[in-house]
Amino acid sequence: MTEYIASVPAVKVAIGAVDGNKVAHIIRLGSPVPEGVGQEQLNSLVRRGLIKAVEPVVEVKQKPARSSSTVQ
């Protein structure tokens, strides 16, 4: 799934059903665009340079390091 972040100081996005009520959100530079923004709106914002697509960050859990101390 593609994720988007704001590439300008502030951008307004609308979240909500196509045929229902929408709520406006102001997204600040570098902040992620929340889920619920329609694909048509995302495409328009990308074309206008207001947001950009980024690769999703995947957290990798590392195993705890083993202790190398020895007891004598």
PDB file of C-alpha atoms in Angstrom, residues 16-62:
ATOM      1  CA  GLY A  16     -15.130  11.020   4.214  1.00  0.00           C
ATOM      2  CA  ALA A  17     -17.496   9.171   1.927  1.00  0.00           C
ATOM      3  CA  VAL A  18     -17.850  10.391  -1.656  1.00  0.00           C
ATOM      4  CA  ASP A  19     -21.598  10.920  -1.230  1.00  0.00           C
ATOM      5  CA  GLY A  20     -21.550  11.891   2.462  1.00  0.00           C
ATOM      6  CA  ASN A  21     -20.128  14.392   4.889  1.00  0.00           C
ATOM      7  CA  LYS A  22     -16.426  15.176   4.724  1.00  0.00           C
ATOM      8  CA  VAL A  23     -14.027  16.464   7.338  1.00  0.00           C
ATOM      9  CA  ALA A  24     -11.105  18.708   6.401  1.00  0.00           C
ATOM     10  CA  HIS A  25      -7.637  18.000   7.826  1.00  0.00           C
ATOM     11  CA  ILE A  26      -4.577  20.224   7.529  1.00  0.00           C
ATOM     12  CA  ILE A  27      -1.421  18.165   6.989  1.00  0.00           C
ATOM     13  CA  ARG A  28       1.934  19.777   7.820  1.00  0.00           C
ATOM     14  CA  LEU A  29       5.209  19.353   5.891  1.00  0.00           C
ATOM     15  CA  GLY A  30       6.557  15.805   6.243  1.00  0.00           C
ATOM     16  CA  SER A  31       3.460  14.510   8.040  1.00  0.00           C
ATOM     17  CA  PRO A  32       1.615  11.475   6.709  1.00  0.00           C
ATOM     18  CA  VAL A  33      -1.683  11.824   4.872  1.00  0.00           C
ATOM     19  CA  PRO A  34      -4.314   9.997   6.969  1.00  0.00           C
ATOM     20  CA  GLU A  35      -6.332   7.053   5.708  1.00  0.00           C
ATOM     21  CA  GLY A  36      -9.686   7.883   4.186  1.00  0.00           C
ATOM     22  CA  VAL A  37      -8.542  10.372   1.540  1.00  0.00           C
ATOM     23  CA  GLY A  38      -9.944   9.357  -1.842  1.00  0.00           C
ATOM     24  CA  GLN A  39      -7.592   8.125  -4.573  1.00  0.00           C
ATOM     25  CA  GLU A  40      -8.741  10.845  -7.001  1.00  0.00           C
ATOM     26  CA  GLN A  41      -7.828  13.512  -4.450  1.00  0.00           C
ATOM     27  CA  LEU A  42      -4.472  11.827  -3.749  1.00  0.00           C
ATOM     28  CA  ASN A  43      -3.683  11.735  -7.487  1.00  0.00           C
ATOM     29  CA  SER A  44      -4.576  15.428  -7.843  1.00  0.00           C
ATOM     30  CA  LEU A  45      -2.436  16.443  -4.856  1.00  0.00           C
ATOM     31  CA  VAL A  46       0.542  14.454  -6.213  1.00  0.00           C
ATOM     32  CA  ARG A  47       0.189  16.061  -9.680  1.00  0.00           C
ATOM     33  CA  ARG A  48       0.156  19.520  -8.069  1.00  0.00           C
ATOM     34  CA  GLY A  49       3.237  18.731  -5.960  1.00  0.00           C
ATOM     35  CA  LEU A  50       1.453  19.107  -2.622  1.00  0.00           C
ATOM     36  CA  ILE A  51       2.077  15.547  -1.435  1.00  0.00           C
ATOM     37  CA  LYS A  52       4.456  12.778  -2.478  1.00  0.00           C
ATOM     38  CA  ALA A  53       4.328   8.999  -2.368  1.00  0.00           C
ATOM     39  CA  VAL A  54       6.761   7.257  -0.021  1.00  0.00           C
ATOM     40  CA  GLU A  55       7.586   3.652   0.707  1.00  0.00           C
ATOM     41  CA  PRO A  56       5.881   2.416   3.877  1.00  0.00           C
ATOM     42  CA  VAL A  57       8.199   2.012   6.850  1.00  0.00           C
ATOM     43  CA  VAL A  58       8.346  -1.580   8.041  1.00  0.00           C
ATOM     44  CA  GLU A  59       9.634  -2.131  11.531  1.00  0.00           C
ATOM     45  CA  VAL A  60      11.953  -5.087  11.950  1.00  0.00           C
ATOM     46  CA  LYS A  61      12.074  -6.544  15.413  1.00  0.00           C
ATOM     47  CA  GLN A  62      15.548  -7.606  16.426  1.00  0.00           C
TER      48      GLN A  62
END
